[in-house]
CSV table of C-alpha atoms and ligand atoms in Angstrom, one decimal:
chain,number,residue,atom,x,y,z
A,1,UNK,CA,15.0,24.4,38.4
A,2,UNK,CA,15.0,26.8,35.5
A,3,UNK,CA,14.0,24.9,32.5
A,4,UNK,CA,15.5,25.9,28.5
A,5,UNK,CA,14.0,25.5,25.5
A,6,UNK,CA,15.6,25.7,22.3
A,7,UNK,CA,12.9,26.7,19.5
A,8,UNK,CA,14.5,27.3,15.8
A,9,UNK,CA,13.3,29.3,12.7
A,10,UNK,CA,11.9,31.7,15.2
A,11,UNK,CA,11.9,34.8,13.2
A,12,UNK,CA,8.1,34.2,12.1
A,13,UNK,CA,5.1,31.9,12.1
A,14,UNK,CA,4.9,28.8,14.1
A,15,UNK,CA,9.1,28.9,15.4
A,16,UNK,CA,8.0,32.6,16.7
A,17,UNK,CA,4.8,31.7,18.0
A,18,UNK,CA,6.4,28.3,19.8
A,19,UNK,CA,9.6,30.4,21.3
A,20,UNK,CA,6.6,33.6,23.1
A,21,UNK,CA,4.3,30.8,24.2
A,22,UNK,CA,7.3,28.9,25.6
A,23,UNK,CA,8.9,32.1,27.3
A,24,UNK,CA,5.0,32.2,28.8
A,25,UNK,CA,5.4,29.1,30.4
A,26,UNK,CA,8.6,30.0,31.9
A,27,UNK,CA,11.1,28.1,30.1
A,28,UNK,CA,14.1,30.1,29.9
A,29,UNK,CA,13.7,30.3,25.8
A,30,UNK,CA,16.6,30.2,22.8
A,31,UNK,CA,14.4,32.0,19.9
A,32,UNK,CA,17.4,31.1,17.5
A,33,UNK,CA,17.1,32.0,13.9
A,34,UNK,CA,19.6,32.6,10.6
A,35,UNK,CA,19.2,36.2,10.7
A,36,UNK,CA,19.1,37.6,14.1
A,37,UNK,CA,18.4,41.1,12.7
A,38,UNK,CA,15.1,39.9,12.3
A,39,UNK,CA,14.7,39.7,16.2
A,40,UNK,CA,13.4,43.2,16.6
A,41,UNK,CA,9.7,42.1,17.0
A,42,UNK,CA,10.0,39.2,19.2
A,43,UNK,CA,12.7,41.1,21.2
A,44,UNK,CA,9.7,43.6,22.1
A,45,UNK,CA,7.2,41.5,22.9
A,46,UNK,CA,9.3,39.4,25.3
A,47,UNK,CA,10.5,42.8,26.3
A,48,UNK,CA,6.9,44.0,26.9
A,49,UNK,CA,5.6,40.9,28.4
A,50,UNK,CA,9.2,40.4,30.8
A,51,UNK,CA,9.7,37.3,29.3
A,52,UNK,CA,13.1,35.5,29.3
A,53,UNK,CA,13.6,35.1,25.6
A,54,UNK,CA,16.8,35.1,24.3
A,55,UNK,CA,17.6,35.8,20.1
A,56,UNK,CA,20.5,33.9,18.9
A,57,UNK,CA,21.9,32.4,15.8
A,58,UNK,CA,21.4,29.1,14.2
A,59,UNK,CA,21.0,28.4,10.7
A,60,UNK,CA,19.9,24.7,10.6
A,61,UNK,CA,21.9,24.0,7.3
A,62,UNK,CA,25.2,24.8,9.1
A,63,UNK,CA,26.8,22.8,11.5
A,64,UNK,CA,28.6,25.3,13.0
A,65,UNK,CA,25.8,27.7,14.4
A,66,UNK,CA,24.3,24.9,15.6
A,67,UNK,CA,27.1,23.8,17.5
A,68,UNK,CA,28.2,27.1,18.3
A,69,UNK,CA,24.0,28.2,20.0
A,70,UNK,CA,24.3,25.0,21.7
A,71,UNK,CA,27.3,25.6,23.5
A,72,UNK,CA,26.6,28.9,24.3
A,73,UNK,CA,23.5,27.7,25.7
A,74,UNK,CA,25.6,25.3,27.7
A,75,UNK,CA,28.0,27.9,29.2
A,76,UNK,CA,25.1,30.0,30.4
A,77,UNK,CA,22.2,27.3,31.7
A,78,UNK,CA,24.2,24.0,31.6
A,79,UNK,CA,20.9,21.9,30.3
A,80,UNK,CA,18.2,22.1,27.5
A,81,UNK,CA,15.2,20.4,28.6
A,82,UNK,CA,13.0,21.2,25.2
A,83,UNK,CA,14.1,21.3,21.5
A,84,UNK,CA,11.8,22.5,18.8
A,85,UNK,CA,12.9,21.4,15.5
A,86,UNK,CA,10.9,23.7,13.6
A,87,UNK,CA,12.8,26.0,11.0
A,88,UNK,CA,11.5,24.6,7.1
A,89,UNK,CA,10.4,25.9,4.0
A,90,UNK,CA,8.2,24.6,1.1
A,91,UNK,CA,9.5,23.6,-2.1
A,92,UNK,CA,7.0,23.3,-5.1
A,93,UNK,CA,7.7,21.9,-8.8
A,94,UNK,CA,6.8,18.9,-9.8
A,95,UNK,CA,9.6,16.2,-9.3
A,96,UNK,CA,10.7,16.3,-13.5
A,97,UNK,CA,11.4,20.7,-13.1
A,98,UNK,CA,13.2,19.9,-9.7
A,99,UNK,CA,17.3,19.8,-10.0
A,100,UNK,CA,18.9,17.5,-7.6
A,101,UNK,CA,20.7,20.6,-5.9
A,102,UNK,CA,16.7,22.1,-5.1
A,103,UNK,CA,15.7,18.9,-3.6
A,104,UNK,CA,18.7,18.8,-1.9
A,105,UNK,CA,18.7,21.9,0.0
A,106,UNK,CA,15.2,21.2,0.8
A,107,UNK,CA,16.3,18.1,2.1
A,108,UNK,CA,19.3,19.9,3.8
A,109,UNK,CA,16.8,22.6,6.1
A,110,UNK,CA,13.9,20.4,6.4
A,111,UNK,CA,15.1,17.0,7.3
A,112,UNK,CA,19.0,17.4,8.1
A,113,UNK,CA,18.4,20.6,9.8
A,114,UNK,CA,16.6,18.6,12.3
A,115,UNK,CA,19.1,15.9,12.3
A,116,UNK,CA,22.2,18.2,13.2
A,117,UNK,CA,19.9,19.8,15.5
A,118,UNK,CA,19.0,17.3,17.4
A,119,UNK,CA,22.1,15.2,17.3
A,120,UNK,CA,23.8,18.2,18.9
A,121,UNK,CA,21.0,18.4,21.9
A,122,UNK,CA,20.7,14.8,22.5
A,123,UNK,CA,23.6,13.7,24.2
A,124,UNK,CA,23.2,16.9,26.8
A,125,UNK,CA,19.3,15.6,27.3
A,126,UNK,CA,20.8,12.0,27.7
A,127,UNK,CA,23.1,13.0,30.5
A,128,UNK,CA,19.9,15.0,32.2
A,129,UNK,CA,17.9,11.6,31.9
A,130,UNK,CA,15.4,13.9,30.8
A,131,UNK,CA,14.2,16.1,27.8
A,132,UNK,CA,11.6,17.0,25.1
A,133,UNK,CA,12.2,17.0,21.1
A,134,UNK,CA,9.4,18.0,18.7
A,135,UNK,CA,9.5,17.6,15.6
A,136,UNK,CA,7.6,19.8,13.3
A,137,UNK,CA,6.3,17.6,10.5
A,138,UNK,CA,2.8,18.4,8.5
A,139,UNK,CA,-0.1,16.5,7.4
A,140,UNK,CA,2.5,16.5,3.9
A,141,UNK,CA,4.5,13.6,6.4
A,142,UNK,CA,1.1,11.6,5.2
A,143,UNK,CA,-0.3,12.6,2.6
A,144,UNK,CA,1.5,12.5,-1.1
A,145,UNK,CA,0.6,15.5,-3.4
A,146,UNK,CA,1.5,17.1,-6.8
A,147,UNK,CA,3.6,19.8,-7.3
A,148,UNK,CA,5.6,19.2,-3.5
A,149,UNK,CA,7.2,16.0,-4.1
A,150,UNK,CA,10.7,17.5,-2.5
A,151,UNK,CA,8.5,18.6,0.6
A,152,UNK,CA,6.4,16.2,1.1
A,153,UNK,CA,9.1,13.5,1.1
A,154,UNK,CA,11.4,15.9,3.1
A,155,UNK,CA,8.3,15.7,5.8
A,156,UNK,CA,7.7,11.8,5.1
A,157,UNK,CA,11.6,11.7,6.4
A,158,UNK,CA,10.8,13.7,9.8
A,159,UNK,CA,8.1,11.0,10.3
A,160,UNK,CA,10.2,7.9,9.8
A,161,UNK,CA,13.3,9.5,11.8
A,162,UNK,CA,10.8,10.8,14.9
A,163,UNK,CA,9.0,7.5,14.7
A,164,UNK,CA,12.9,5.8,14.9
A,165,UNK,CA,13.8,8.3,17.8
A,166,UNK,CA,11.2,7.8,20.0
A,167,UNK,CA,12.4,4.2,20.4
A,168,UNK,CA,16.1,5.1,20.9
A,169,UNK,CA,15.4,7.8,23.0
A,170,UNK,CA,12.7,6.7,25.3
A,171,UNK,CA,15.0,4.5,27.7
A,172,UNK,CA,17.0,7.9,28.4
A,173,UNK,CA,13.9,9.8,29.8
A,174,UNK,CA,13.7,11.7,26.4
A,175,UNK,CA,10.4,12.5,24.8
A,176,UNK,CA,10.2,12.3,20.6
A,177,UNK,CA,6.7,14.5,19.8
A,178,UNK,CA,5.6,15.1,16.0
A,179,UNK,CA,3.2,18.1,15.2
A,180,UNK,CA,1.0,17.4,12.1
A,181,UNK,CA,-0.1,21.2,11.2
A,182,UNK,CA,-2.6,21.5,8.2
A,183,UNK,CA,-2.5,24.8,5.9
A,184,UNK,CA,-1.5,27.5,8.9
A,185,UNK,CA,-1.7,31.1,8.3
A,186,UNK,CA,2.2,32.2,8.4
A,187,UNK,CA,4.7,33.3,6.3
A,188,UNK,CA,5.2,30.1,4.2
A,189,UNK,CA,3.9,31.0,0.9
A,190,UNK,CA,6.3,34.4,0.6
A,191,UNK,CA,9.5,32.3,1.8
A,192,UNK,CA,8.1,29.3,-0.7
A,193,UNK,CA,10.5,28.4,-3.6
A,194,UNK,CA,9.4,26.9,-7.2
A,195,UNK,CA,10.9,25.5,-9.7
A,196,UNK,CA,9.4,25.1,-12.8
A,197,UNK,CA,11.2,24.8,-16.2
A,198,UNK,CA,11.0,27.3,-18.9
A,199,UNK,CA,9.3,24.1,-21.3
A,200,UNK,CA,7.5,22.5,-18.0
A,201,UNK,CA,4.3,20.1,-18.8
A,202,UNK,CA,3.7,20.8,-15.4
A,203,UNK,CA,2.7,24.7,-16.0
A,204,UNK,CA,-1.0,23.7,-15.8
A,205,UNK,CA,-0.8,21.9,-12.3
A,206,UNK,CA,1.9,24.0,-10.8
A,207,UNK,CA,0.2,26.7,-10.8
A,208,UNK,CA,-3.1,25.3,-10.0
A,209,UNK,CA,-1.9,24.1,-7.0
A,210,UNK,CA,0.2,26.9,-5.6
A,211,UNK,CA,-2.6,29.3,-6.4
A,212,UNK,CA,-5.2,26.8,-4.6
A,213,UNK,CA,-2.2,26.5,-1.4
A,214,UNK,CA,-2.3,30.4,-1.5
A,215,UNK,CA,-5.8,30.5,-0.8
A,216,UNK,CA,-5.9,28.1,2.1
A,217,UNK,CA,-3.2,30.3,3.3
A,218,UNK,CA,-5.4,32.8,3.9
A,219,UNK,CA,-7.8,31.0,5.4
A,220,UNK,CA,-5.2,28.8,7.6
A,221,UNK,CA,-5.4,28.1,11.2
A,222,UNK,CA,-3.4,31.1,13.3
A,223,UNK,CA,0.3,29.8,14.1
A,224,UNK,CA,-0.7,30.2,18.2
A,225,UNK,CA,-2.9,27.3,17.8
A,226,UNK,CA,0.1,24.9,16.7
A,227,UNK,CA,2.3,26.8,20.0
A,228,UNK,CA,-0.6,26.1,22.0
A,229,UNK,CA,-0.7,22.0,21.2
A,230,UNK,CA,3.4,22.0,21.5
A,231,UNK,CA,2.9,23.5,25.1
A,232,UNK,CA,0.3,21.1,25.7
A,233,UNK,CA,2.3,17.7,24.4
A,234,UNK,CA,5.4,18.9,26.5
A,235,UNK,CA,3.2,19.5,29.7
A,236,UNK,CA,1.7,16.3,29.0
A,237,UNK,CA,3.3,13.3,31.9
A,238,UNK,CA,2.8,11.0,28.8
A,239,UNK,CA,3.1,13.0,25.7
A,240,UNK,CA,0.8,11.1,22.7
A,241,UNK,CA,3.5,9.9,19.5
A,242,UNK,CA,1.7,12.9,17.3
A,243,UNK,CA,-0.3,15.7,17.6
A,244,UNK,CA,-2.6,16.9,14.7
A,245,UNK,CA,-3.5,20.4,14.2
A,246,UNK,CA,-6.3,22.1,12.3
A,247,UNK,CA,-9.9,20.8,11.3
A,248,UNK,CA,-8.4,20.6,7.7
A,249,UNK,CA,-5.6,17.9,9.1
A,250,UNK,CA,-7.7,16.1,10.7
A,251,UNK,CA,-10.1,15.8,7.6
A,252,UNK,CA,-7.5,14.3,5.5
A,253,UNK,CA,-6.1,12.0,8.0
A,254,UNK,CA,-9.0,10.5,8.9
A,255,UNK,CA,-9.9,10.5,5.3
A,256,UNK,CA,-6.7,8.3,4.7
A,257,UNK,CA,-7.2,6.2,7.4
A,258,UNK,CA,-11.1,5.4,6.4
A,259,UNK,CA,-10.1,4.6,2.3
A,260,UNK,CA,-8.1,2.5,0.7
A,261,UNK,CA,-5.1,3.7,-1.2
A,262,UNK,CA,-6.9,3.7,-4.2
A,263,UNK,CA,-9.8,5.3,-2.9
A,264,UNK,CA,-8.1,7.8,-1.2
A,265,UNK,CA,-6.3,8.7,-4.5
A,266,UNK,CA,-9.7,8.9,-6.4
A,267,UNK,CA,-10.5,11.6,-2.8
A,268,UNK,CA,-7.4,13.6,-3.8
A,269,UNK,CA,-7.8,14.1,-7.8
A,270,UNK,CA,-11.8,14.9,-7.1
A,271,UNK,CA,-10.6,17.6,-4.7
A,272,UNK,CA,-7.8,19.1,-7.3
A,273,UNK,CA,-9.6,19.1,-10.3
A,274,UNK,CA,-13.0,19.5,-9.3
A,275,UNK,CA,-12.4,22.8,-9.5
B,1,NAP,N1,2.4,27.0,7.5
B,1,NAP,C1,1.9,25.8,7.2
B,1,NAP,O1,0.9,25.6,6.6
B,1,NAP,C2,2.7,24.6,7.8
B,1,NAP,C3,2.0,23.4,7.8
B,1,NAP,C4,2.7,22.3,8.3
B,1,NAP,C5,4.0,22.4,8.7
B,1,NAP,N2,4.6,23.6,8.6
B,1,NAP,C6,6.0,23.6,9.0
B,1,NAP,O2,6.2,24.5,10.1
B,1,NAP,C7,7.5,25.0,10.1
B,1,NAP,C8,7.5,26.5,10.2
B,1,NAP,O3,7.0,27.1,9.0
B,1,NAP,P1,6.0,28.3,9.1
B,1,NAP,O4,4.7,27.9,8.5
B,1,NAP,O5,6.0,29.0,10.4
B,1,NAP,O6,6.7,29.2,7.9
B,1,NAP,P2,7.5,30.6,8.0
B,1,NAP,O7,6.6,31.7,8.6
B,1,NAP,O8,8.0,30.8,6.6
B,1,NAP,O9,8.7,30.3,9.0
B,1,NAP,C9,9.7,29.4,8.7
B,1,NAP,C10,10.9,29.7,9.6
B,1,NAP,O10,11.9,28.8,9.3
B,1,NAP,C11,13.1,29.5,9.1
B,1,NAP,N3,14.2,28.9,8.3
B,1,NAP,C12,14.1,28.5,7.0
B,1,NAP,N4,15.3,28.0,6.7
B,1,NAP,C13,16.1,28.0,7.8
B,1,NAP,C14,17.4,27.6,8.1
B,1,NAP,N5,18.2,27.1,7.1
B,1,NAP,N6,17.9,27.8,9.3
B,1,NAP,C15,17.1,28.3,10.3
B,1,NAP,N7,15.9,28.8,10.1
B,1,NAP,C16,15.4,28.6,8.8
B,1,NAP,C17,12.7,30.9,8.6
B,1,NAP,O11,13.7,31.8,8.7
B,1,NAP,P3,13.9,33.1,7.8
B,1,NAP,O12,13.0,34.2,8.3
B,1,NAP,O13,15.3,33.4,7.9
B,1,NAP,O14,13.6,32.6,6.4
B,1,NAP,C18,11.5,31.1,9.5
B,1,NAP,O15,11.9,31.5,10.7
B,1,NAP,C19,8.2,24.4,8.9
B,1,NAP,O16,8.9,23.3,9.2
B,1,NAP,C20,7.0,24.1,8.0
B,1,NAP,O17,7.3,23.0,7.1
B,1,NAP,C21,4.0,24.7,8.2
């Protein structure tokens, strides 16, 4: 049977890797986005490669292009076997320049976007008795840090809810899988938002940190690697609670696992301010 995955914010980084190494594997794949215009290059490559990728709309923040992709999907493969809930951006300004309406709509792509997503998919996966969701959290699901209080605790919400899920949904034959990327090399720091008040105390640090976040940019692991674990959890007969990716992830979880709270703290301000 033709399997269907559903893969969103697939107009760049990990959503785009996710959706081509998806169509790869042969799932019939939904490369949704907000802006289908920006199609064109995954449209090639699947063109190229004869994938069966499909571009279509879905802006996580509206429930009507969500309901509206998955019924579509519906009416032309009756099933969805694997949800990626992956379309997020990053919010930086330390939690006194943020206004409730920025941590809101950070709130409203990174958590609830997953939320209406997966709300919408999961009765059609209950009726299969079978079906993947990832979640796409980040080592910021673990790990508190200055100047992203809005996206780390947007990420420290994916956590609780997957953790939640995979209990709710596990007696229905549906898999709940977080990813834990570290710094990966996409488009996230030109699509990143700050806020920072005119008369902010916070200059200092804010731009510290974004400037140090810029650099690990650069240096990040490549997008693929993250599609590549997500092809390896679903494959998986008994896909693992989370998946970590990146030697810099995996340094500061184990790092927070090995300290105390207060040592782990002390770990964190030596690593900001040392330089
Ligand atoms: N890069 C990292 O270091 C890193 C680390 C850990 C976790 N992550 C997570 O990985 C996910 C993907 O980010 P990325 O690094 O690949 O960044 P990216 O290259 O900026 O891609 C983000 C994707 O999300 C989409 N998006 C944003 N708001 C949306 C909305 N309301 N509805 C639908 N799509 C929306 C963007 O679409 P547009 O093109 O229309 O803006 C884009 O396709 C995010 O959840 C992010 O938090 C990233």
């Amino acid at each position: 049977m033709e399997k269907i995955a559903l893969v969103t914010g697939s107009s760049s980084g990990i959503g785009f890797e996710t959706a081509l190494a998806l169509a790869r594997e042969g799932y019939y794949t939904y490369a949704t986005m907000r802006d289908t215009k920006k199609g064109n290059q995954i449209n090639e490559i699947a063109k190229k490669e004869n994938l069966k990728l499909e571009v279509i709309e879905l802006d996580v923040d509206k429930d009507k292009t969500v309901q509206d992709a998955v019924n579509k999907i519906m009416k032309e493969k009756n099933r969805i076997d694997v949800l990626v809930n992956n379309a997020g951006y990053t919010l930086f300004g330390c939690l006194e320049d943020l206004s409730m309406d920025d941590l809101k709509a950070q709130f409203e792509t990174n958590f609830f976007g997953a939320v209406r997503t997966s709300q919408a998919v999961i009765p059609i996966m209950r009726n299969q008795k079978s079906g993947t969701i990832v979640n796409i959290s980040s080592v910021a699901g673990k790990i508190g840090f200055p100047v992203s209080p809005a996206y780390i605790s947007s990420k420290f919400a994916l956590e609780g809810l997957s953790e939640s899920m995979r209990y709710e949904l596990s007696p229905f034959g549906i898999n709940t899988i977080i990813i834990e990327p570290g710094v990966i090399k996409t488009n996230f720091m030109s699509s990143m938002k700050k806020s920072m008040k005119p008369d902010s105390a916070y200059k200092e640090i804010t731009e510290k940190v974004i400037m140090g976040i810029s650099m690990m940019a650069e240096m990040g692991t490549p997008p693929q690697e993250v599609a590549k674990t997500i092809i390896k959890a679903i494959k998986s007969e008994n896909p693992l609670p989370r998946y970590v990716v990146g030697n810099d992830a995996v340094m500061f979880l184990e790092a927070k696992k090995a300290k105390t709270d207060l040592e782990f703290e002390n770990y964190i301000k030596k690593e900001l301010f040392s330089s």
